[in-house]
């Protein structure tokens, strides 16, 4: 097997974990389903950690599995930034799922919970590995859909259902700004691969602003931060995964990746620092 195939190994492992949950849903107990999910994320974290020696030496993993339609390609690129965020998703995700074993042991919907949690984690791993911006956007929306379904996991609770709708409307709506930025880059360059040098040359203030809007919504930054209290109606492990490992980290990754694609003018740096400082001040004063 080519060594670059290692890049998608964590996604494949988590996909297998989802399949096990579905196939054995009538066989495993609640705790058994929890341990199966923990095992899958441990293996996914181990395969992610296996990137370290190669990436630490300055290497990258590049893999193209083919194209779909038009400009969309299943192209992956793993570097040090990808490693950092993939380890957060799988490593912290493992700890959260370990806590979930007891938390969800008696819940009749444990299969749905563990399926969504593993897709949630896999969504961020796909996001940080995608070299194709449209594939990245697909992962962005997978993460958003999982958050909606997990926040509303106890959908018979009106507070949870309302919180899920608020999360979906605010973050999904802002996500269209990311799509608009990608389409602008494609119109200018004819490619959707952020690894293509033409993308860096075409990165403008307008593209940066659109991507920053999407990142602000995902990462709970002012003024798109008001959905976060409503999301607390979710089960405790979901809240932990939202904050510590996946959802908020998706926005942080987008900003970090933008910084790696093209040099930032001083005004862009000031905008990001100001946005973060204002959000932090609001959190201190009104939390």
Coordinates of C-alpha atoms in Angstrom, one line a residue:
X1 CA 0.0 0.0 0.0
X2 CA 1.5 3.4 -0.9
X3 CA 2.6 5.4 2.2
X4 CA 0.4 8.4 1.2
X5 CA -2.7 6.2 1.8
X6 CA -1.9 6.6 5.5
X7 CA -3.4 10.1 5.2
X8 CA -7.0 8.8 5.0
X9 CA -6.5 5.9 7.5
X10 CA -8.2 7.7 10.4
X11 CA -11.2 8.4 8.3
X12 CA -11.4 4.8 7.2
X13 CA -11.1 3.6 10.8
X14 CA -13.9 5.9 12.0
X15 CA -16.0 4.8 9.1
X16 CA -15.5 1.2 10.0
X17 CA -16.5 2.2 13.6
X18 CA -19.8 3.6 12.3
X19 CA -20.5 0.5 10.3
X20 CA -19.9 -1.7 13.4
X21 CA -22.4 0.4 15.4
X22 CA -25.0 -0.1 12.7
X23 CA -24.5 -3.8 12.1
X24 CA -24.3 -4.7 15.7
X25 CA -26.9 -2.3 17.0
X26 CA -29.2 -5.2 18.1
X27 CA -26.4 -7.3 19.5
X28 CA -24.3 -4.9 21.7
X29 CA -25.4 -3.4 25.0
X30 CA -25.1 0.3 25.6
X31 CA -21.7 -0.2 27.2
X32 CA -20.6 -2.5 24.4
X33 CA -21.5 0.2 21.8
X34 CA -19.5 2.7 23.9
X35 CA -16.4 0.5 24.0
X36 CA -16.6 -0.2 20.3
X37 CA -16.7 3.5 19.6
X38 CA -13.7 4.1 22.0
X39 CA -11.8 1.3 20.3
X40 CA -12.4 2.9 16.9
X41 CA -11.2 6.4 18.0
X42 CA -8.1 4.9 19.7
X43 CA -7.1 3.2 16.5
X44 CA -7.9 6.4 14.5
X45 CA -5.7 8.4 17.0
X46 CA -2.9 5.8 16.6
X47 CA -3.0 6.0 12.8
X48 CA -2.9 9.8 13.0
X49 CA 0.1 9.7 15.4
X50 CA 1.8 7.5 12.8
X51 CA 2.1 10.6 10.6
X52 CA 4.5 12.2 13.1
X53 CA 7.9 10.8 12.0
X54 CA 7.3 11.7 8.3
X55 CA 5.8 15.1 9.0
X56 CA 8.4 16.0 11.6
X57 CA 11.1 15.6 9.0
X58 CA 9.3 18.2 6.8
X59 CA 7.5 15.7 4.6
X60 CA 3.8 15.7 3.6
X61 CA 1.2 13.1 2.6
X62 CA -0.5 13.8 -0.7
X63 CA -3.2 11.5 -2.1
X64 CA -5.7 11.8 -4.9
X65 CA -8.4 9.2 -5.1
X66 CA -10.0 10.6 -8.2
X67 CA -12.5 13.2 -9.3
X68 CA -16.2 13.5 -9.0
X69 CA -17.8 16.1 -11.2
X70 CA -16.4 19.3 -12.7
X71 CA -13.6 20.7 -10.5
X72 CA -14.3 18.5 -7.5
X73 CA -11.4 16.1 -6.7
X74 CA -10.9 13.7 -3.8
X75 CA -7.5 15.2 -3.1
X76 CA -5.9 15.1 0.4
X77 CA -2.9 16.8 1.9
X78 CA -1.5 16.2 5.4
X79 CA 1.1 18.5 6.9
X80 CA 2.0 19.6 10.5
X81 CA -1.2 21.7 10.8
X82 CA -3.3 18.8 9.7
X83 CA -1.6 16.5 12.3
X84 CA -2.2 18.9 15.1
X85 CA -6.0 19.2 14.5
X86 CA -6.5 15.6 13.6
X87 CA -4.8 14.6 16.9
X88 CA -7.1 16.9 18.8
X89 CA -10.1 15.4 17.2
X90 CA -9.2 11.8 17.7
X91 CA -7.3 12.1 21.0
X92 CA -9.7 14.3 22.8
X93 CA -12.6 12.5 21.1
X94 CA -11.3 9.3 22.6
X95 CA -11.4 10.7 26.1
X96 CA -14.9 12.1 25.6
X97 CA -16.2 8.8 24.2
X98 CA -14.6 7.0 27.2
X99 CA -16.7 9.2 29.5
X100 CA -19.7 8.4 27.4
X101 CA -19.5 4.7 28.0
X102 CA -21.1 5.1 31.4
X103 CA -23.0 8.3 30.6
X104 CA -25.0 6.6 27.8
X105 CA -25.0 3.1 29.1
X106 CA -28.8 3.0 29.7
X107 CA -29.9 5.3 26.8
X108 CA -32.0 3.5 24.2
X109 CA -30.6 5.7 21.4
X110 CA -26.9 4.8 22.1
X111 CA -26.4 3.6 18.6
X112 CA -27.5 6.9 17.1
X113 CA -25.3 8.8 19.6
X114 CA -22.1 6.8 18.8
X115 CA -22.7 6.9 15.0
X116 CA -23.1 10.7 15.1
X117 CA -20.1 11.2 17.4
X118 CA -17.8 9.2 15.2
X119 CA -19.0 10.9 12.0
X120 CA -18.5 14.2 13.9
X121 CA -14.9 13.4 14.6
X122 CA -14.3 12.0 11.1
X123 CA -15.8 15.2 9.7
X124 CA -13.1 17.4 11.3
X125 CA -10.3 14.9 10.2
X126 CA -11.7 15.1 6.7
X127 CA -11.8 18.9 6.9
X128 CA -8.1 19.2 7.9
X129 CA -7.0 16.7 5.3
X130 CA -8.9 18.1 2.3
X131 CA -6.7 19.8 -0.3
X132 CA -9.8 20.5 -2.5
X133 CA -11.6 23.5 -1.1
X134 CA -15.0 22.1 -2.2
X135 CA -14.2 18.8 -0.3
X136 CA -13.3 21.0 2.7
X137 CA -16.7 22.7 2.4
X138 CA -18.4 19.3 2.3
X139 CA -16.6 18.4 5.5
X140 CA -17.5 21.8 7.0
X141 CA -21.2 21.0 6.4
X142 CA -20.9 17.4 7.7
X143 CA -19.6 18.8 11.0
X144 CA -22.4 21.3 11.0
X145 CA -25.1 18.7 10.4
X146 CA -23.7 16.4 13.1
X147 CA -23.7 19.3 15.6
X148 CA -27.4 20.0 14.8
X149 CA -28.3 16.3 15.3
X150 CA -26.3 16.0 18.5
X151 CA -27.4 19.2 20.1
X152 CA -31.0 18.0 19.4
X153 CA -30.2 14.5 20.5
X154 CA -32.9 14.5 23.1
X155 CA -35.3 16.0 20.5
X156 CA -38.4 15.5 22.7
X157 CA -37.0 18.2 25.0
X158 CA -38.2 21.5 23.5
X159 CA -35.1 23.3 24.7
X160 CA -32.8 20.9 23.0
X161 CA -34.8 21.0 19.8
X162 CA -34.8 24.8 19.8
X163 CA -31.1 24.9 20.5
X164 CA -30.4 22.6 17.6
X165 CA -32.4 24.8 15.2
X166 CA -30.5 27.9 16.4
X167 CA -27.1 26.2 16.0
X168 CA -28.1 25.1 12.4
X169 CA -29.4 28.5 11.3
X170 CA -26.6 30.6 12.6
X171 CA -23.6 28.5 11.6
X172 CA -25.0 27.1 8.4
X173 CA -26.0 30.5 7.1
X174 CA -22.5 31.9 7.8
X175 CA -21.1 28.8 6.1
X176 CA -22.4 30.2 2.8
X177 CA -19.7 32.8 3.1
X178 CA -17.1 30.1 2.9
X179 CA -18.7 28.7 -0.2
X180 CA -18.8 32.1 -1.8
X181 CA -15.1 32.5 -1.0
X182 CA -14.3 29.2 -2.6
X183 CA -16.3 30.0 -5.7
X184 CA -14.5 33.4 -6.0
X185 CA -11.2 31.6 -5.9
X186 CA -12.3 29.1 -8.5
X187 CA -13.5 31.8 -10.8
X188 CA -10.2 33.6 -10.6
X189 CA -7.9 30.5 -10.8
X190 CA -9.8 27.6 -12.4
X191 CA -8.8 25.4 -9.5
X192 CA -10.3 24.4 -6.1
X193 CA -7.0 23.0 -4.7
X194 CA -5.7 25.3 -2.0
X195 CA -2.2 23.7 -2.6
X196 CA -2.1 25.3 -6.0
X197 CA 0.1 28.4 -6.0
X198 CA -2.5 30.3 -8.0
X199 CA -4.9 30.2 -5.0
X200 CA -2.3 32.1 -2.9
X201 CA -1.9 34.7 -5.6
X202 CA -5.6 35.2 -5.8
X203 CA -6.3 35.5 -2.1
X204 CA -7.8 38.9 -1.6
X205 CA -9.3 40.9 1.3
X206 CA -12.8 39.9 0.1
X207 CA -12.0 36.2 0.2
X208 CA -10.4 36.6 3.6
X209 CA -13.4 38.4 5.0
X210 CA -15.8 35.8 3.7
X211 CA -13.8 33.0 5.2
X212 CA -13.5 34.9 8.5
X213 CA -17.3 35.2 8.7
X214 CA -17.6 31.5 8.4
X215 CA -14.9 30.8 10.9
X216 CA -16.4 33.3 13.4
X217 CA -19.7 31.5 13.4
X218 CA -18.0 28.1 13.9
X219 CA -15.7 29.3 16.6
X220 CA -18.2 31.3 18.6
X221 CA -16.8 34.7 17.9
X222 CA -18.6 38.0 18.2
X223 CA -21.2 38.8 16.8
X224 CA -22.0 35.2 15.8
X225 CA -21.6 33.8 19.3
X226 CA -25.2 33.8 20.6
X227 CA -25.9 30.2 19.6
X228 CA -23.6 28.7 22.2
X229 CA -25.8 28.9 25.3
X230 CA -28.6 27.2 23.4
X231 CA -26.2 24.3 22.5
X232 CA -25.7 23.5 26.1
X233 CA -29.0 21.6 26.0
X234 CA -27.0 18.8 24.4
X235 CA -25.7 15.7 26.3
X236 CA -22.6 16.6 28.3
X237 CA -20.2 14.6 25.9
X238 CA -21.6 16.5 23.0
X239 CA -20.9 19.8 24.6
X240 CA -17.4 18.7 25.3
X241 CA -16.8 17.6 21.7
X242 CA -18.3 20.8 20.4
X243 CA -15.9 23.0 22.4
X244 CA -12.7 20.9 22.9
X245 CA -12.2 18.8 19.8
X246 CA -14.4 19.4 16.7
X247 CA -16.8 22.2 16.1
X248 CA -15.0 25.3 17.5
X249 CA -11.7 23.9 16.3
X250 CA -13.1 23.8 12.7
X251 CA -13.2 27.6 12.7
X252 CA -9.7 27.9 14.3
X253 CA -8.3 25.5 11.7
X254 CA -9.8 27.6 8.8
X255 CA -8.1 30.7 10.1
X256 CA -4.8 28.9 10.6
X257 CA -5.0 27.3 7.1
X258 CA -5.7 30.7 5.6
X259 CA -2.6 32.0 7.2
X260 CA -0.6 29.1 5.7
X261 CA -2.0 29.6 2.2
X262 CA -1.0 33.2 1.7
X263 CA 1.0 36.0 3.6
X264 CA -1.3 38.2 5.6
X265 CA -1.2 42.0 5.4
X266 CA -1.1 43.8 8.7
X267 CA -4.8 44.7 8.5
X268 CA -5.9 41.1 8.3
X269 CA -3.8 40.3 11.5
X270 CA -5.4 43.2 13.3
X271 CA -8.9 42.1 12.3
X272 CA -8.4 38.6 13.7
X273 CA -6.8 39.8 16.9
X274 CA -9.5 42.4 17.4
X275 CA -12.3 39.9 16.8
X276 CA -10.8 37.5 19.3
X277 CA -10.2 40.1 21.9
X278 CA -13.7 41.5 21.6
X279 CA -15.2 38.0 21.9
X280 CA -13.0 37.2 24.9
X281 CA -14.1 40.5 26.6
X282 CA -17.8 39.7 26.0
X283 CA -17.3 36.2 27.4
X284 CA -15.7 37.6 30.6
X285 CA -18.4 40.3 31.1
X286 CA -21.5 38.4 30.2
X287 CA -20.8 34.7 30.7

